[in-house]
Short mmCIF file of C-alpha atoms in Angstrom, two decimals:
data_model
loop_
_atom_site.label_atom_id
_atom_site.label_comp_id
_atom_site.label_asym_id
_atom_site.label_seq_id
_atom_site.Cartn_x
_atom_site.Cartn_y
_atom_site.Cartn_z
CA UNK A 287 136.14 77.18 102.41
CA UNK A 288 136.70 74.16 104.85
CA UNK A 289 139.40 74.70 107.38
CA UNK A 290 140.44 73.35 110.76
CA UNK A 291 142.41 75.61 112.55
CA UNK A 292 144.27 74.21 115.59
CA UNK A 293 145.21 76.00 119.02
CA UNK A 294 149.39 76.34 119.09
CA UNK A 295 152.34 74.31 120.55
CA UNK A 296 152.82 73.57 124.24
CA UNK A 297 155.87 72.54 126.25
CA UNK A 298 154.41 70.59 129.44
CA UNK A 299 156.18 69.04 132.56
CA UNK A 300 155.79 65.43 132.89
CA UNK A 301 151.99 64.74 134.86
CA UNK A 302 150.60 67.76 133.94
CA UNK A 303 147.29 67.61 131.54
CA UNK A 304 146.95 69.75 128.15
CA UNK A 305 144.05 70.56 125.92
CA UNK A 306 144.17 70.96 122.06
CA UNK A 307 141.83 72.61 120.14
CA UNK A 308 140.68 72.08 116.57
CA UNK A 309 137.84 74.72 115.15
CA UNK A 310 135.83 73.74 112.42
CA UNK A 311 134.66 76.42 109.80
CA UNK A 312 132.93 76.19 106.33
CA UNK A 313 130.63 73.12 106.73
CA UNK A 314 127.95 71.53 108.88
CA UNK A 315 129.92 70.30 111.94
CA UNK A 316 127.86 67.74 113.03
CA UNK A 317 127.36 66.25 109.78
CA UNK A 318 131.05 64.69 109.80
CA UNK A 319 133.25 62.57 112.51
CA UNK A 320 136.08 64.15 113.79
CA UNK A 321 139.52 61.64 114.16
CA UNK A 322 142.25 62.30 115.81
CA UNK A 323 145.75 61.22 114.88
CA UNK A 324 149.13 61.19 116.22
CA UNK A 325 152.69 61.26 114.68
CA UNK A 326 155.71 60.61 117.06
CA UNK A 327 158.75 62.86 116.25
CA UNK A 328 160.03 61.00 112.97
CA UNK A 329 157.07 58.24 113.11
CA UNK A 330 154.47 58.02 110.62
CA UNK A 331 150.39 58.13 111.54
CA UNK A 332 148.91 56.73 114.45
CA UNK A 333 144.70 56.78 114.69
CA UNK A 334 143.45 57.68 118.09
CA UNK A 335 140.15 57.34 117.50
CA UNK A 336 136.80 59.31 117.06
CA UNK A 337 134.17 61.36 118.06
CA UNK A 338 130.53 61.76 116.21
CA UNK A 339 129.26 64.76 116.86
CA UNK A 340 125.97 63.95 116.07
CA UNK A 341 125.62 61.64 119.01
CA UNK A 342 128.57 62.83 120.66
CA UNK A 343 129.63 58.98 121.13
CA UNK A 344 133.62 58.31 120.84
CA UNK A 345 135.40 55.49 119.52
CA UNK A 346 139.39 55.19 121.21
CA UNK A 347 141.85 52.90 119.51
CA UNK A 348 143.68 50.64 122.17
CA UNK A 349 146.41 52.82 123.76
CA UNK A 350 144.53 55.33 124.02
CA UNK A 351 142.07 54.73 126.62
CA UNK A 352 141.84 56.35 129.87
CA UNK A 353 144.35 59.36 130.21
CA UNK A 354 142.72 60.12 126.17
CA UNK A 355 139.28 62.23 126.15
CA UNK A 356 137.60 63.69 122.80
CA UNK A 357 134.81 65.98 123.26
CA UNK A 358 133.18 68.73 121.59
CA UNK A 359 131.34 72.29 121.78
CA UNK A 360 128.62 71.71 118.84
CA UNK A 361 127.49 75.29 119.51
CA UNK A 362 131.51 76.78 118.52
CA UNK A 363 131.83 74.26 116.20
CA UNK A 364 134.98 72.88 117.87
CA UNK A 365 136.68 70.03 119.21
CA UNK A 366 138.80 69.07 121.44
CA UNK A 367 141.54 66.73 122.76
CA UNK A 368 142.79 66.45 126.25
CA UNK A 369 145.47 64.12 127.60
CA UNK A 370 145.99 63.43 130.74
CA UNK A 371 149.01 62.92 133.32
CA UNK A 372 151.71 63.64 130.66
CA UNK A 373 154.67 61.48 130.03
CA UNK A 374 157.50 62.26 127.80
CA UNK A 375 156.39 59.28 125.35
CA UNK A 376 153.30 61.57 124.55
CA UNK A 377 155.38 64.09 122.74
CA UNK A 378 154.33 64.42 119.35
CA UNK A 379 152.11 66.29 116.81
CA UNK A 380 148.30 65.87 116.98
CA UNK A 381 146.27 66.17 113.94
CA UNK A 382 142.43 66.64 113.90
CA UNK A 383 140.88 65.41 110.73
CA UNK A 384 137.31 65.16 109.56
CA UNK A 385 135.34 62.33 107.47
CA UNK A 386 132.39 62.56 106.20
CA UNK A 387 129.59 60.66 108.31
CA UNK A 388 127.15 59.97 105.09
CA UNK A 389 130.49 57.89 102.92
CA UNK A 390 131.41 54.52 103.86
CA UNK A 391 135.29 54.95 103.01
CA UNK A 392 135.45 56.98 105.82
CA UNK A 393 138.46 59.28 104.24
CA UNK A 394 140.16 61.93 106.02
CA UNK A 395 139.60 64.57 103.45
CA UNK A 396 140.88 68.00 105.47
CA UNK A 397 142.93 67.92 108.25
CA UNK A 398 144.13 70.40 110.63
CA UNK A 399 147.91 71.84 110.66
CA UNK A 400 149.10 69.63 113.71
CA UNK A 401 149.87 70.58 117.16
CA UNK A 402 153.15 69.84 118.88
CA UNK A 403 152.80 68.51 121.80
CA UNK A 404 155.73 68.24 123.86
CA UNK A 405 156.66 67.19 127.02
CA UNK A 406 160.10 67.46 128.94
CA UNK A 407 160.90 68.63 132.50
CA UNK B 87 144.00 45.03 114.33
CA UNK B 88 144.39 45.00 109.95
CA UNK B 89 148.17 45.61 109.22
CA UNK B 90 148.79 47.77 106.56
CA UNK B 91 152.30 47.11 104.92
CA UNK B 92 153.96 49.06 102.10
CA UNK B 93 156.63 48.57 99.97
CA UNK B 94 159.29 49.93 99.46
CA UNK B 95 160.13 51.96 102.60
CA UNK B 96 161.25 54.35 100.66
CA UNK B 97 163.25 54.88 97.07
CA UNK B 98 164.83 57.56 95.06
CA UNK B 99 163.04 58.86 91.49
CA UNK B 100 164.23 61.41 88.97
CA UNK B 101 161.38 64.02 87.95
CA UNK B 102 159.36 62.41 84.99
CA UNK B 103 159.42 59.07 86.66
CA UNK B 104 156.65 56.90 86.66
CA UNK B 105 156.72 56.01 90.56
CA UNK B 106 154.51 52.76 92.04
CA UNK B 107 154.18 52.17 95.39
CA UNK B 108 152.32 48.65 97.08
CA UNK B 109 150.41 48.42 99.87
CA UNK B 110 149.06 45.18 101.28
CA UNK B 111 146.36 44.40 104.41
CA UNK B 112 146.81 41.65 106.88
CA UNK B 113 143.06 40.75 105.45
CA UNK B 114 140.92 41.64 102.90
CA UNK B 115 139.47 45.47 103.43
CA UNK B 116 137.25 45.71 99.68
CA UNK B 117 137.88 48.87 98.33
CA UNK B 118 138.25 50.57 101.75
CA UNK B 119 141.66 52.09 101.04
CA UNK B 120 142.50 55.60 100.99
CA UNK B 121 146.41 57.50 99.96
CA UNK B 122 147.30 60.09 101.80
CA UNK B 123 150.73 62.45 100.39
CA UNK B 124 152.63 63.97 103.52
CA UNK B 125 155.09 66.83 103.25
CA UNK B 126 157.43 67.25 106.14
CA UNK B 127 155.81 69.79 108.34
CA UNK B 128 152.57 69.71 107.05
CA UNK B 129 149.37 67.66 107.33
CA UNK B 130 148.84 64.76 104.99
CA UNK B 131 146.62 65.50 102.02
CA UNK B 132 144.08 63.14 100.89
CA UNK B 133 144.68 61.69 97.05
CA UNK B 134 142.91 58.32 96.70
CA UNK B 135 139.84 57.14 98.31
CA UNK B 136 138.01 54.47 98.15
CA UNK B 137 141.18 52.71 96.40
CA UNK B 138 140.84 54.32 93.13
CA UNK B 139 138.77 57.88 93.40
CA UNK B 140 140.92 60.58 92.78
CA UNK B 141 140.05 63.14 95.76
CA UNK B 142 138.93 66.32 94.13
CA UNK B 143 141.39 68.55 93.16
CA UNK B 144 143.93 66.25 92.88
CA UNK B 145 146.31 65.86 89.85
CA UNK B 146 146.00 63.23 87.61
CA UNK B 147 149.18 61.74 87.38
CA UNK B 148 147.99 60.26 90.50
CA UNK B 149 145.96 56.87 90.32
CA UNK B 150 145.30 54.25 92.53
CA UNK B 151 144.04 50.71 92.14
CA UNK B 152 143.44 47.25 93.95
CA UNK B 153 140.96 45.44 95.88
CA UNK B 154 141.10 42.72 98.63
CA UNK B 155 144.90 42.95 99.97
CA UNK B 156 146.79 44.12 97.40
CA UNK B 157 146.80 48.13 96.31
CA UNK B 158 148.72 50.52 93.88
CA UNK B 159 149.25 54.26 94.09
CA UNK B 160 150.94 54.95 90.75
CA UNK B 161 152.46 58.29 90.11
CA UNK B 162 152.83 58.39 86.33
CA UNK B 163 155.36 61.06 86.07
CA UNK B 164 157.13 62.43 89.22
CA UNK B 165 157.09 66.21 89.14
CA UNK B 166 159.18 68.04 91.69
CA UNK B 167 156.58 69.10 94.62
CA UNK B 168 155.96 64.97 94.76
CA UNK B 169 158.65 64.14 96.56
CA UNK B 170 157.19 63.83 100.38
CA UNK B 171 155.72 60.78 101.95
CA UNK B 172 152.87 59.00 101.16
CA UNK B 173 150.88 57.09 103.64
CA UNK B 174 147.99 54.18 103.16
CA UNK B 175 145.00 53.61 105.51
CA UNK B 176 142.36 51.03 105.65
CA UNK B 177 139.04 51.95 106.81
CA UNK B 178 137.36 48.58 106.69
CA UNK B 179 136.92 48.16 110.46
CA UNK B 180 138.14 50.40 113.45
CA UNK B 181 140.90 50.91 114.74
CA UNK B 182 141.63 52.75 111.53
CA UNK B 183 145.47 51.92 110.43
CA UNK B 184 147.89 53.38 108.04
CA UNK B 185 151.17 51.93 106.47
CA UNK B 186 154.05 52.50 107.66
CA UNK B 187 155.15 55.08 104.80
CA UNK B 188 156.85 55.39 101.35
CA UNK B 189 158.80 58.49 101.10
CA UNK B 190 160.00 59.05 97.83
CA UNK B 191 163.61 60.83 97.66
CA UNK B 192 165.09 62.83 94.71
CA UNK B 193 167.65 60.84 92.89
#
């Protein structure tokens, strides 16, 4: 069955970097986009943006350029999110969710649990 | 950006309700809606795509209609592991944006 499995929780100091995870098991990994999407303690869904694993191009939504990287390990069938020189706004949860590259609706039809992200000094 | 607004914000229902909630984009998106159902802790779970396709495995109490601006999700009767928030998203063009929420309360 199709399941994204995301790496745990982390507390980080303001500055410092962090990497989430999201592993991909029971379909063809490159065959569907990976999104990311973030939801502010009490806020509702935010879209970061995309990666294709196909070409391995990336698509960021404005705001989240810069400190914001996607990238991916085809071969483990995982990918990842890393942010950058953490400020206390970036506490959240982070969702990975796929969509199928061949549909043009684009729907997010499995999604990872979340990972809280938080960060306090 | 397209600006995805719903209404209402949020509203109380009694189980065996038939629930509707609106959600209307800053331009016209086709059919390139999709409803999302959140429950508090947990991912959001894909009902709707496409504006009216019920995802597969998905009850069907749930429907969802609408083209152009204007969109429907229409619960026809509330049962008791509904109540959570539901979410709308446009995928006509990037960046991808969602409503702000419904969540729908017990009365």
């Amino acid at each position: 069955q199709v399941q994204l499995v995301q790496s745990g929780s982390e507390l980080k100091k303001p500055g410092a970097s962090v990497k989430v995870s999201c592993k991909a098991s029971g379909y063809t990994f490159t065959s569907y986009h990976m999104n990311w999407v973030r939801q502010a303690p009490g806020q509702g869904l935010e879209w970061m943006g995309r990666t294709k694993p196909n070409t391995g191009k990336s698509t960021y939504a404005q705001g989240f350029t810069g400190r914001f990287v996607f990238s991916l390990d085809t071969s483990a069938s995982t990918a990842y999110l890393q942010i950058s020189s953490l400020k206390a706004e970036d506490t959240a949860v982070y969702f990975c969710a796929r969509d199928y590259g061949g549909s043009p609706y684009d729907d997010f039809d499995f999604w990872g649990q979340g990972t809280l992200v938080t960060v306090s000094s | 950006d397209v600006q995805m607004t719903q209404s209402p914000s949020s509203l109380s229902a009694s189980v065996g309700d038939r629930v509707t909630i609106a959600c209307r984009a800053s331009q016209t998106i086709n059919i390139y809606l999709n409803w999302y159902l959140q429950k508090p802790g947990k991912a959001p779970q894909l009902l709707i795509y496409a504006a009216s396709s019920l995802q597969s495995g998905v009850p069907s109490r749930f429907s969802g209609s609408g083209s152009g601006t204007d969109f429907t999700l229409t619960i026809s009767s509330l049962q008791p592991e509904d109540f959570a928030t539901y979410y709308c998203q446009q995928t006509f063009s990037t960046p991808i944006t969602f409503g702000q929420g419904t969540r729908v309360e017990i009365k």
